Tab-separated table of C-alpha atoms and ligand atoms in Angstrom:
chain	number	residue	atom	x	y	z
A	100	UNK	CA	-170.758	43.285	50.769
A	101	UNK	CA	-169.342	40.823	53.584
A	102	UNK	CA	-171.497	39.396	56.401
A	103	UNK	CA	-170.423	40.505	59.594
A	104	UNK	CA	-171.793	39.483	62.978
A	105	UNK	CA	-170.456	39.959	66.554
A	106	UNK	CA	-171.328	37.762	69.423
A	107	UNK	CA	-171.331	39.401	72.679
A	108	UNK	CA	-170.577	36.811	75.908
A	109	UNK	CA	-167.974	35.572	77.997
A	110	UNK	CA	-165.078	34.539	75.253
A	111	UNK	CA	-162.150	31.718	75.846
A	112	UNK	CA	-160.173	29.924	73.907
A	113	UNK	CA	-156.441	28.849	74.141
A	114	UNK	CA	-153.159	30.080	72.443
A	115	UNK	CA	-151.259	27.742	74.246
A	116	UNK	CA	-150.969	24.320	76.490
A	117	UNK	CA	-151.462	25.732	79.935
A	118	UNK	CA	-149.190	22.795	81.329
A	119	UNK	CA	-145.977	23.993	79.667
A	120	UNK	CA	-146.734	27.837	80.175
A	121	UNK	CA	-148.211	30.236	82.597
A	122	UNK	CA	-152.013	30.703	82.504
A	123	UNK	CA	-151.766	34.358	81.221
A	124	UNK	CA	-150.391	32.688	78.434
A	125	UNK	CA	-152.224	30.361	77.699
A	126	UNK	CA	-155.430	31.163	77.199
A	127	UNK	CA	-157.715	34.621	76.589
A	128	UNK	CA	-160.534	34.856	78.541
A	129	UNK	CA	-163.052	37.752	78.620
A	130	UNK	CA	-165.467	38.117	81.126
A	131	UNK	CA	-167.306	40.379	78.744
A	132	UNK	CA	-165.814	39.323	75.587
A	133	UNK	CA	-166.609	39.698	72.353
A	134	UNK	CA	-165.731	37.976	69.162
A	135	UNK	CA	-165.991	39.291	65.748
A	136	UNK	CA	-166.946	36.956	62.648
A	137	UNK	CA	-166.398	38.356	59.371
A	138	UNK	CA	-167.007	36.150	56.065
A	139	UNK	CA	-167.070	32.846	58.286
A	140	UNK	CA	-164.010	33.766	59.740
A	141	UNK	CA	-162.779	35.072	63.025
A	142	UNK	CA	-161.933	39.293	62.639
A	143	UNK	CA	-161.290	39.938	66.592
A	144	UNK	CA	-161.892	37.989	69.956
A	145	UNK	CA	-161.220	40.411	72.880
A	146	UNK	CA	-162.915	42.882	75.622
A	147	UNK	CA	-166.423	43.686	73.766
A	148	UNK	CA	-165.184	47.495	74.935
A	149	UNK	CA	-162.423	46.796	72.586
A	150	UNK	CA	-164.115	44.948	70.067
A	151	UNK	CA	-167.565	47.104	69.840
A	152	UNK	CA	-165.074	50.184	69.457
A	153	UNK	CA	-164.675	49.625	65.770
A	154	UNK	CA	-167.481	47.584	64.219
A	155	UNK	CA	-167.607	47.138	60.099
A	156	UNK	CA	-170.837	48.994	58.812
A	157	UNK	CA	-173.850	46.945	58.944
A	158	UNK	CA	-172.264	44.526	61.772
A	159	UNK	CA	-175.116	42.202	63.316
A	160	UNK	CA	-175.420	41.930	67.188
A	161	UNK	CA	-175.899	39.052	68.518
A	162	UNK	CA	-175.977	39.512	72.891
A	163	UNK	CA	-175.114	36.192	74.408
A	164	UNK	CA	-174.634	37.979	77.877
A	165	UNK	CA	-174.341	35.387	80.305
A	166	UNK	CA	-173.749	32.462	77.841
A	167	UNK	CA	-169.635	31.208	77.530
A	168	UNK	CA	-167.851	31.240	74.022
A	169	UNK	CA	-165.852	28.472	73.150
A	170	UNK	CA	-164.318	26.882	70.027
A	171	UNK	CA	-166.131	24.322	68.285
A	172	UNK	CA	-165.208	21.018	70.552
A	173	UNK	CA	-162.759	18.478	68.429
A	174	UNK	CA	-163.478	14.739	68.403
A	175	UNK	CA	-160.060	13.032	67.269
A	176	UNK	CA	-161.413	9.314	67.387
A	177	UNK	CA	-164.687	8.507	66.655
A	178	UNK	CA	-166.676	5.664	64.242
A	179	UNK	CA	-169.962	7.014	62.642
A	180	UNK	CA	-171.083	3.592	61.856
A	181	UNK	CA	-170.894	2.285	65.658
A	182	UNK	CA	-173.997	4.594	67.048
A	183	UNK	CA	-176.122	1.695	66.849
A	184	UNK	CA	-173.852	-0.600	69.228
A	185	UNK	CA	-173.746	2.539	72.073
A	186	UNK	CA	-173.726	0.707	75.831
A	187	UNK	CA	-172.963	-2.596	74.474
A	188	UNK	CA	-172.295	-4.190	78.143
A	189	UNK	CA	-170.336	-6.981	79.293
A	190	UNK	CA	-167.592	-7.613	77.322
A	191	UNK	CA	-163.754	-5.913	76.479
A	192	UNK	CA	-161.965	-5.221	73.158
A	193	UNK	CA	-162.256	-8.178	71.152
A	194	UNK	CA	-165.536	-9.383	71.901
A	195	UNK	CA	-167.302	-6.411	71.792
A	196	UNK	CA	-165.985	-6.581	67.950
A	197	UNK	CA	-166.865	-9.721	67.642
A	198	UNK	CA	-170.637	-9.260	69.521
A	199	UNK	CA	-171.702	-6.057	68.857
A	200	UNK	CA	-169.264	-3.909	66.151
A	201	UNK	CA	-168.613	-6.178	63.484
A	202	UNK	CA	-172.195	-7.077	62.924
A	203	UNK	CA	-173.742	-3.288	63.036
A	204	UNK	CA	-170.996	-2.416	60.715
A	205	UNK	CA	-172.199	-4.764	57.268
A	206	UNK	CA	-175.134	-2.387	57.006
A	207	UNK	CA	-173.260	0.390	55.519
A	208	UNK	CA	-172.618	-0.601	52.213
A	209	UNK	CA	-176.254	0.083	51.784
A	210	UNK	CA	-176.033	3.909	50.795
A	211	UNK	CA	-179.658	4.732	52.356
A	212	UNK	CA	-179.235	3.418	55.612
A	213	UNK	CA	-175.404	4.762	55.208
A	214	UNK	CA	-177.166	8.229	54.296
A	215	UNK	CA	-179.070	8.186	57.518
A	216	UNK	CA	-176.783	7.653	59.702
A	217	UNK	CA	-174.541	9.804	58.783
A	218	UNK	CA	-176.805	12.375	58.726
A	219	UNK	CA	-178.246	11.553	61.944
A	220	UNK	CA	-174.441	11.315	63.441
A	221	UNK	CA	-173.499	14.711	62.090
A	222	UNK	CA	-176.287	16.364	63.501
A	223	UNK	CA	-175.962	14.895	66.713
A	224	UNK	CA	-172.348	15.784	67.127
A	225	UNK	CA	-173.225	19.061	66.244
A	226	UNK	CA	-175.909	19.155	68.973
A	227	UNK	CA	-173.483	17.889	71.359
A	228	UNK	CA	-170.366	21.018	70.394
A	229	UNK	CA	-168.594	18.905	68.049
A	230	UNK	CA	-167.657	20.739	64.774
A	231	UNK	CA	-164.546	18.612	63.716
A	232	UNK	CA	-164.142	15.072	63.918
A	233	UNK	CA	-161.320	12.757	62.874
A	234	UNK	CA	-163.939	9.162	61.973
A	235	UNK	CA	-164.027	6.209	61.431
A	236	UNK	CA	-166.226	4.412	58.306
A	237	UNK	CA	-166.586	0.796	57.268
A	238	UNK	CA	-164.787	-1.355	55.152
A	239	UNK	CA	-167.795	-0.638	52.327
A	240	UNK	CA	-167.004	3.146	50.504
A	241	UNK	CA	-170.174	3.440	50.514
A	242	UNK	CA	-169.921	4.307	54.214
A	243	UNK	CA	-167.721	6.862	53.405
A	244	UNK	CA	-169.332	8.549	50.663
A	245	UNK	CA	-172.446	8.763	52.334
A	246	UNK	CA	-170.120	10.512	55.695
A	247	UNK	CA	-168.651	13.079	53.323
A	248	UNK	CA	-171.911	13.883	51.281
A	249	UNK	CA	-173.629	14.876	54.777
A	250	UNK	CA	-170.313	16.443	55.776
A	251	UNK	CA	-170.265	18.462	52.580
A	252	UNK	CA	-173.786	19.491	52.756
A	253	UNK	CA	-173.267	21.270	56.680
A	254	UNK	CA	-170.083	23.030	55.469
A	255	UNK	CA	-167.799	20.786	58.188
A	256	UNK	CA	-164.229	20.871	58.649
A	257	UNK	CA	-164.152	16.566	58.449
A	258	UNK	CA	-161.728	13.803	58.516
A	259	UNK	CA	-162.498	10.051	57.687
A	260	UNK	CA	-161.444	7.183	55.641
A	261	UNK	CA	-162.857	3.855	54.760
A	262	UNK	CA	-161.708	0.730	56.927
A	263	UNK	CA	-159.054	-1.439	55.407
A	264	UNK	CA	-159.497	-4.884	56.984
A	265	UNK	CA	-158.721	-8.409	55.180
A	266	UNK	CA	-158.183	-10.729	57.589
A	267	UNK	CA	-159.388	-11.513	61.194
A	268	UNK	CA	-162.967	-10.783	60.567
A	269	UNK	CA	-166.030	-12.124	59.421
A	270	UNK	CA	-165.606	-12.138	55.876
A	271	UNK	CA	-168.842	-9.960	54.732
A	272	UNK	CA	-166.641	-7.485	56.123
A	273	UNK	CA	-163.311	-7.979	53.857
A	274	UNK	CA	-161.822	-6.693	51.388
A	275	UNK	CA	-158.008	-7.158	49.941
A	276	UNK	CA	-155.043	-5.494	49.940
A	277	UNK	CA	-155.925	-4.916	46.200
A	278	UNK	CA	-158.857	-4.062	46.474
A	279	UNK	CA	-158.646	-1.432	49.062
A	280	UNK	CA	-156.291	0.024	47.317
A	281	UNK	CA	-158.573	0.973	44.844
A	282	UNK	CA	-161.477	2.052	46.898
A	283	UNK	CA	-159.313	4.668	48.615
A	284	UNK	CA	-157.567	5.708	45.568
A	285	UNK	CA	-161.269	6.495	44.182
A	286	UNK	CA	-162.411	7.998	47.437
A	287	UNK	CA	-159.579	10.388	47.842
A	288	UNK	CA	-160.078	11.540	44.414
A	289	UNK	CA	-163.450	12.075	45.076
A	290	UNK	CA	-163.358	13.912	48.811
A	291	UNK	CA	-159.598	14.775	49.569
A	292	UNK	CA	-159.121	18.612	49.912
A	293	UNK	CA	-162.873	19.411	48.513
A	294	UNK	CA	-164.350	22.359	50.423
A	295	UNK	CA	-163.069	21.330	54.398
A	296	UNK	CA	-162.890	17.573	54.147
A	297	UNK	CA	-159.901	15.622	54.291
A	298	UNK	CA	-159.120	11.810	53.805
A	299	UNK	CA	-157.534	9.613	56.097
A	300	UNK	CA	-155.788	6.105	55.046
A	301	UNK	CA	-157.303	3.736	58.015
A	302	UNK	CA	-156.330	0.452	59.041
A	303	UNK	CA	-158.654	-0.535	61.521
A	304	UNK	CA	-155.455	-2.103	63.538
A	305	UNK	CA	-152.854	-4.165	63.019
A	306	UNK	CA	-154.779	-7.237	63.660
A	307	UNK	CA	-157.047	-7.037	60.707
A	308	UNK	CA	-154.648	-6.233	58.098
A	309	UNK	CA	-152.241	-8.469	56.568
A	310	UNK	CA	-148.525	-6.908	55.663
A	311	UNK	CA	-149.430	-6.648	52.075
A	312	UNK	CA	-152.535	-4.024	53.337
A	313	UNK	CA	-150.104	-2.158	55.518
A	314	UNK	CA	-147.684	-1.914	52.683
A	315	UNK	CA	-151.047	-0.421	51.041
A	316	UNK	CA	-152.002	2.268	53.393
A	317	UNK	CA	-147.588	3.316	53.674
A	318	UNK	CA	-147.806	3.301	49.189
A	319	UNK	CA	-151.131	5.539	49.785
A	320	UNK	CA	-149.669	8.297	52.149
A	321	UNK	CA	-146.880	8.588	49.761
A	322	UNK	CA	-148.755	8.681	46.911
A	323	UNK	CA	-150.703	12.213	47.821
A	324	UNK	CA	-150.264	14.810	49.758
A	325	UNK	CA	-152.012	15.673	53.040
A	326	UNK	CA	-153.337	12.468	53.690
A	327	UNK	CA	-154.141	11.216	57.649
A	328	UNK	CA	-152.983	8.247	58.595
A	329	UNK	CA	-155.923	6.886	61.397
A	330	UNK	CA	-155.595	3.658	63.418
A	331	UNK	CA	-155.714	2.243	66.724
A	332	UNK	CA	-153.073	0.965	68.986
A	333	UNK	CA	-152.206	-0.628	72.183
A	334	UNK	CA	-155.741	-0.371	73.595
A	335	UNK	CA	-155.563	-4.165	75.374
A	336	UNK	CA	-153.685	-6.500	76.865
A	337	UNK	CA	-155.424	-9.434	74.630
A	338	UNK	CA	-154.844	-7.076	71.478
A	339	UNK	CA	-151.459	-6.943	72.101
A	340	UNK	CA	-149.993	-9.985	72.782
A	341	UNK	CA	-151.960	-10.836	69.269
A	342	UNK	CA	-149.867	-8.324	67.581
A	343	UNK	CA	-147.262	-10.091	69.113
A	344	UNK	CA	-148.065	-13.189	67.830
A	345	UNK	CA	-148.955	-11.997	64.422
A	346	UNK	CA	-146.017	-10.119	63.763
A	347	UNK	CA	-143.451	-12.002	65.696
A	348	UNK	CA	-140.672	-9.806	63.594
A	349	UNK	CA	-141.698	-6.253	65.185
A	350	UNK	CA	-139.916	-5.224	68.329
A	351	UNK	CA	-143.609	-3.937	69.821
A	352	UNK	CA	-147.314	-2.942	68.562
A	353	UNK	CA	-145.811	0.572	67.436
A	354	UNK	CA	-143.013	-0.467	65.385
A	355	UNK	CA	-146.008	-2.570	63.378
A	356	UNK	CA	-147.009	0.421	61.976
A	357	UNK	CA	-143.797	1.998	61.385
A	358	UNK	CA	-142.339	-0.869	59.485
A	359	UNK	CA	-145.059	0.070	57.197
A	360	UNK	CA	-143.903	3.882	56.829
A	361	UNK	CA	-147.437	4.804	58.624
A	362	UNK	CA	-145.782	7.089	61.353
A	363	UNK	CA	-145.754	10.719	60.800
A	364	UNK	CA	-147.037	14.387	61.867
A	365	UNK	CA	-150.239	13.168	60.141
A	366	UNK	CA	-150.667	10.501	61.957
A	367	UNK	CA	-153.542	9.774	64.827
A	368	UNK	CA	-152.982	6.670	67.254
A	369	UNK	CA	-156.120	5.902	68.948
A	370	UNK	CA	-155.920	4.752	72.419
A	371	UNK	CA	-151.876	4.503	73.293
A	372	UNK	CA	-152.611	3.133	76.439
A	373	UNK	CA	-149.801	0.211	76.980
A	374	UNK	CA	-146.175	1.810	75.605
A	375	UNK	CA	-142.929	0.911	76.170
A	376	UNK	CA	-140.711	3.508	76.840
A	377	UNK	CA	-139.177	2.955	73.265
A	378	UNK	CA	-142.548	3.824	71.714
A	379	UNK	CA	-143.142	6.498	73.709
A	380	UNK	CA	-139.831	7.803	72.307
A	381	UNK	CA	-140.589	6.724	68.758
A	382	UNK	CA	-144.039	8.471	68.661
A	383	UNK	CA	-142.764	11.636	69.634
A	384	UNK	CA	-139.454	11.711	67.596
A	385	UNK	CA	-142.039	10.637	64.305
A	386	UNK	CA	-144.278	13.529	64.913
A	387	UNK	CA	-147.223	11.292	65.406
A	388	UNK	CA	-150.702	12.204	67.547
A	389	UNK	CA	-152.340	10.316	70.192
A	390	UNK	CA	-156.439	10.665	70.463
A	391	UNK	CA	-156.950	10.035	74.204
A	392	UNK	CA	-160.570	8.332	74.480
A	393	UNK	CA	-161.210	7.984	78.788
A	394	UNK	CA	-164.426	7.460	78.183
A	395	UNK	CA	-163.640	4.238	75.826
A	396	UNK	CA	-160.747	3.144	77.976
A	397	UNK	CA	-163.088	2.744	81.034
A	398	UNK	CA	-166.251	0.967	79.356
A	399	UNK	CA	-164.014	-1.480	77.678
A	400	UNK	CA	-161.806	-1.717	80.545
A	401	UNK	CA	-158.986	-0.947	78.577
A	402	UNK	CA	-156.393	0.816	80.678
A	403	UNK	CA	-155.691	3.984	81.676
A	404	UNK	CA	-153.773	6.400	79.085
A	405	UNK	CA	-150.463	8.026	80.684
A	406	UNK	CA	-151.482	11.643	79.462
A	407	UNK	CA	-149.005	13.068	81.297
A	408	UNK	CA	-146.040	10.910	79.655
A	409	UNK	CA	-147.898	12.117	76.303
A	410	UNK	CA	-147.042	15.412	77.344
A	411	UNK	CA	-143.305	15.252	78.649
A	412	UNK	CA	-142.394	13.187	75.310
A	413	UNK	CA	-144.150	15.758	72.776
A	414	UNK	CA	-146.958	14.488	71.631
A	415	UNK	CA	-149.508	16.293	70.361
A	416	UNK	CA	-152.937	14.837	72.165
A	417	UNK	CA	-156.555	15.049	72.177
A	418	UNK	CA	-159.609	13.537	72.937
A	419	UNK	CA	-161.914	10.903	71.688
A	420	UNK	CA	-165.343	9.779	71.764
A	421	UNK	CA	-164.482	6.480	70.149
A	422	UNK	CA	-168.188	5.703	69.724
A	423	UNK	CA	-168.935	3.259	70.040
A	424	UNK	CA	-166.427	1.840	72.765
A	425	UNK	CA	-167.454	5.652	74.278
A	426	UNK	CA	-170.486	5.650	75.590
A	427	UNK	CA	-171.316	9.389	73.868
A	428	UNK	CA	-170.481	12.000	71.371
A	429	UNK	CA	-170.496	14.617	74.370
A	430	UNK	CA	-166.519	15.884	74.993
A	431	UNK	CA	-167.582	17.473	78.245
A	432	UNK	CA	-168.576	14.148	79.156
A	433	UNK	CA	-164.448	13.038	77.889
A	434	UNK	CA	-163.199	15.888	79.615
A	435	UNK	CA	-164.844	14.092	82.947
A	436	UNK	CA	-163.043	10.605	82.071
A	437	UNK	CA	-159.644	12.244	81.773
A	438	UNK	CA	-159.906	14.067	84.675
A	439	UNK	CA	-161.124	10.732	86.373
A	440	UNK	CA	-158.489	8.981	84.502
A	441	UNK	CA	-156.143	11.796	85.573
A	442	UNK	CA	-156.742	11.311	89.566
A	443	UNK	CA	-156.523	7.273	89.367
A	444	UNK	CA	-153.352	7.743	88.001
A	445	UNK	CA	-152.241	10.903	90.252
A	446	UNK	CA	-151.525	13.113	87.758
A	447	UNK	CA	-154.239	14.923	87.891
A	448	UNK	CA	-155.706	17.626	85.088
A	449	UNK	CA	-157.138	21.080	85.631
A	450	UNK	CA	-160.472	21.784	83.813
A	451	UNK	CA	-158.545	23.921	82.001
A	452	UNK	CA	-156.190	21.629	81.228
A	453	UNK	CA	-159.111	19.366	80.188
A	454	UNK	CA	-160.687	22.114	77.699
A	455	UNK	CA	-157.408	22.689	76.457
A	456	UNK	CA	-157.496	19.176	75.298
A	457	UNK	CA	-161.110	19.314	73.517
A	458	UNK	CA	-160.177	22.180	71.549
A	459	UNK	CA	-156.671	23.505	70.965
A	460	UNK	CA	-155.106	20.187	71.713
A	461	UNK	CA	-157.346	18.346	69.375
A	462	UNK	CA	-156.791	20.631	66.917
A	463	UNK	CA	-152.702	20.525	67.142
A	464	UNK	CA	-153.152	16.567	66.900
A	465	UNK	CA	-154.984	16.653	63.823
A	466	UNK	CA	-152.191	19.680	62.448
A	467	UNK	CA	-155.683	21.994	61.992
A	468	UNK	CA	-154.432	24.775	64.569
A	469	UNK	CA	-153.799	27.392	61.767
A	470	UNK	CA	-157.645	27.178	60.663
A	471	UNK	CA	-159.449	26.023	64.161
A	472	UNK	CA	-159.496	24.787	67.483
A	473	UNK	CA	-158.891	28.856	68.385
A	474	UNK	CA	-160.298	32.316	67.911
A	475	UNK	CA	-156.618	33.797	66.351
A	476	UNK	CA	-157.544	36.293	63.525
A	477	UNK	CA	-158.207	34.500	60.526
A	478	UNK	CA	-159.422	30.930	61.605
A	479	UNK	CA	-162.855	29.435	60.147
A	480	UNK	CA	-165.754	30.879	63.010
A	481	UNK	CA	-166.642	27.026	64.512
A	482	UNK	CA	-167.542	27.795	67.907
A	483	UNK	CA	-170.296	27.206	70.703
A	484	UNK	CA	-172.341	29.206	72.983
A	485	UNK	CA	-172.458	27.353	76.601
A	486	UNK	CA	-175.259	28.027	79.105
A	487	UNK	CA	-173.878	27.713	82.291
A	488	UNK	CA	-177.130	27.875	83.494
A	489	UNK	CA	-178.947	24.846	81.168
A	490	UNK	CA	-180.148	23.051	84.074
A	491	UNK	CA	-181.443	23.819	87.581
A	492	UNK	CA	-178.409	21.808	89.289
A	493	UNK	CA	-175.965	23.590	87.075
A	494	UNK	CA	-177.810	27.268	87.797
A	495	UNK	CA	-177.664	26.239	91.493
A	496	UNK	CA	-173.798	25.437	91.276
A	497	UNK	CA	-172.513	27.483	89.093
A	498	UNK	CA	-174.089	30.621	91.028
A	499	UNK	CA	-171.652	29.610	93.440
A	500	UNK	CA	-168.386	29.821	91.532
A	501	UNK	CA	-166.191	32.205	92.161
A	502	UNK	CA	-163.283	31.388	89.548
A	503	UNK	CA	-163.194	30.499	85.944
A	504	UNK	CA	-161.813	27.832	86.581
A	505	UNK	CA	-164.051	26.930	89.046
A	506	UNK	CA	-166.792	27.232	85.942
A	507	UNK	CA	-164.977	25.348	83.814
A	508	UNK	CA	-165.006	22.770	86.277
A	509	UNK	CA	-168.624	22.213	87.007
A	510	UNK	CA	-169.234	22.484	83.538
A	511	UNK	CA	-167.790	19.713	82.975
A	512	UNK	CA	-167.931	17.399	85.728
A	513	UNK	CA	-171.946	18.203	86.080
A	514	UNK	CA	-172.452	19.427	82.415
A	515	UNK	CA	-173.909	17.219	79.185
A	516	UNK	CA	-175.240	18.212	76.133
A	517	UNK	CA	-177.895	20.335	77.376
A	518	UNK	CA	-174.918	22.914	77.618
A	519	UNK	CA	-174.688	23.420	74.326
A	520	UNK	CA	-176.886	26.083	73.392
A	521	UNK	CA	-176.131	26.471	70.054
A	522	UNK	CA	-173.463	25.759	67.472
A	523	UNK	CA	-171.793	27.990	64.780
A	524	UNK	CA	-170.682	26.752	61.886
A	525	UNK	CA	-168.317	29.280	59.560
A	526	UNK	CA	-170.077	31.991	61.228
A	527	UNK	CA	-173.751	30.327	60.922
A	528	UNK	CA	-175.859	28.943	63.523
A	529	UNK	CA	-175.597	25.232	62.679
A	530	UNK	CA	-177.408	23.902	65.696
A	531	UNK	CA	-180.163	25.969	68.722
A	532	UNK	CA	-181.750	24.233	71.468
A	533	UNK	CA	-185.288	24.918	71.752
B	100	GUN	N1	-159.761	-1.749	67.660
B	100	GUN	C1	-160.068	-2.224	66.429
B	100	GUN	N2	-161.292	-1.833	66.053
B	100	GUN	C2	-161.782	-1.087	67.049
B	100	GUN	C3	-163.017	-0.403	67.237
B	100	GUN	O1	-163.917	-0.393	66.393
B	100	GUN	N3	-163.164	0.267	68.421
B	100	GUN	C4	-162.177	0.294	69.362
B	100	GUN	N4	-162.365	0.959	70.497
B	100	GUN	N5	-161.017	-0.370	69.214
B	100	GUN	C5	-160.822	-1.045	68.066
B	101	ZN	ZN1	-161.970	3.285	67.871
């Protein structure tokens, strides 16, 4: 007997970029939509006239009327283990490692506290519409069984690796090329492929890892299939001319990495912010992703990314929390940076444009479009129900908007977390606000 259930609201999703085709074809949207989840797994999104026409027997109704369907939001950058340094002020990239990251990090290789944590991080991304993230542990596998175990237990499409790091930091935090090795090998037996969770090989950046580590992570990747590759690049001036220094032999920060074989259509490069044209090129011809994190690049006073160079060389983009260099887990609250980061660099984004990139586009970077980040027949049922109406200011404004993109607009520009009215999970409520 299968389970089916069909959730009556507005419906949209996206089958398409809507910057390189027409609106029509990007995206679906039903004003009174309808999307039918069979076995955890999308059966029909379209006009609930079309939809209720020709419901399997026993369907469940679920009437959302008023509320706005969306897939499940998609975090490409993001460190678990950083919730506790959130609004650490005053200081950019390398001393807020120094001050604030490295420190919080050493907890995790004790599994209780890793256990809560992760736990506690899971359940409030879920809170806040995320259903997929691509994250970041420590350099302790205990970090990262203790991510996967709570991942495993919510049923959650999930991505993450354990830091590789043996130089350049305080040294309760190392480990060695060998060493590593061995951790991941043991973790990706473990995790890799089991139920919807996925290893990724993860340098923290070039910095912290000598060329006998890289040489690691590049003999990893080709060692087993599927694996991510998940680092961080080019995020600030200081950072860079470091690379520079450490690895006088590269021709730029990019090449780095692809010395090391660690380029690829599995690859996610945090950040991306200062690139020579010849690594813009590079990145696209390898295949490799970009997570855009706005909100990051503008509390660290990073930079602002060149999203729209992203676009016109290829590469497939989305956006990132980066908690804790992001000051939140809430993607409408990155869909605000980009479009902020969008005007200051007069290119600006539609809102559609901008949800686009927190679902679709995050799934494309993280090569997960055939399973989610859309409601196409047959993809896992990861979505969220939006109120438009969660707050008195938003009622007030959004009563007023004539468009839907217009809605999708204010929802993001005024919207947070109290949005997100619930969050579905393979078909099954994973999260409700009271
Ligand atoms: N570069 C190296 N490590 C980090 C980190 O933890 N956060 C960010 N934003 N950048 C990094
Ligand atoms: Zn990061």
């Amino acid at each position: 007997m299968s389970n089916a259930v069909v959730w009556k609201a507005s419906v949209l999703h996206f089958l398409e970029d809507p910057d390189s085709a027409s609106v029509n074809d990007a995206c679906e949207y039903f004003e009174d939509g309808a999307l039918l989840v069979v076995d955890g797994h999308v059966l029909m999104c379209g006009a609930a006239k079309d939809v209720m026409k020709d419901l399997p027997p026993g369907c469940e109704v679920q009437d959302l009327t008023g509320r706005l369907i969306v897939p499940g939001f998609i975090d490409t950058h993001v460190h678990y283990p950083q919730l506790e340094v959130l609004a650490g002020c005053g200081v950019q990239l390398l001393d807020w490692l120094n001050q604030y990251t490295f420190p919080a990090e050493r907890r995790f290789s004790d599994r209780d506290y890793a256990d809560e944590v992760a736990g506690f991080f899971l359940d409030q991304s879920l809170s806040h519409g995320t259903t997929t993230s691509l994250v970041f542990g420590t350099v302790s596998p205990t970090s990262v069984d203790a991510f996967f175990t709570a991942a495993q237990a919510r049923n959650l499409r999930m991505i993450a690796g354990k830091v590789m790091m043996d130089r350049n930091a305080p040294d309760y935090l190392l480990d060695t090329a060998e060493s590593s090795y061995d951790d991941c090998k043991a973790l990706i037996h473990r995790w890799h492929g089991k139920d919807r969770l996925a290893y990724a090989v993860t340098p923290r950046f070039a910095p912290t890892s000598t060329p006998q580590q890289l040489e690691v992570a590049g003999r990893l990747l080709q060692e087993h299939e599927g694996l991510y590759l998940h680092t961080h690049l080019s995020e600030n001036p200081k950072e860079i001319e470091w690379v520079s220094e450490l690895f006088p032999d590269s021709k730029n920060y990019l090449d780095v990495y692809d010395q090391y074989g660690l380029l690829g259509p599995r690859s996610v490069f945090a950040h991306s912010i200062h690139l020579c044209d010849h690594s813009w090129e590079r990145m696209g011809a390898s295949g490799s992703s970009i997570a855009f994190c706005p909100g990051s690049n503008l509390f660290l006073g990073s930079g602002l990314f060149n999203l729209g160079k992203a676009r016109r060389c290829g590469i497939p983009t989305g956006l990132g929390s980066d908690v804790g260099g992001g000051t939140d887990l809430c993607l409408l609250n990155s869909m605000k940076s980009a479009y902020q980061v969008s005007q200051l660099r007069e290119e600006t984004i539609s809102p559609l444009q901008a949800f686009y990139l927190a679902t679709l586009g995050g799934a494309r970077a993280l090569h997960l479009s055939d399973r989610i980040g859309s409601f196409r027949r047959g993809n896992e049922a990861d979505f969220i129900v939006l109120n438009p109406e969660a707050t008195p200011m938003l009622r007030f404004r959004t009563e007023k908007t004539k468009t839907l993109e217009e809605l999708l607009g204010v929802l993001m520009v005024i919207g947070d977390d109290r949005v997100i009215e619930s969050t579905v999970i393979m078909g099954q409520e994973a999260f409700r606000r009271d």
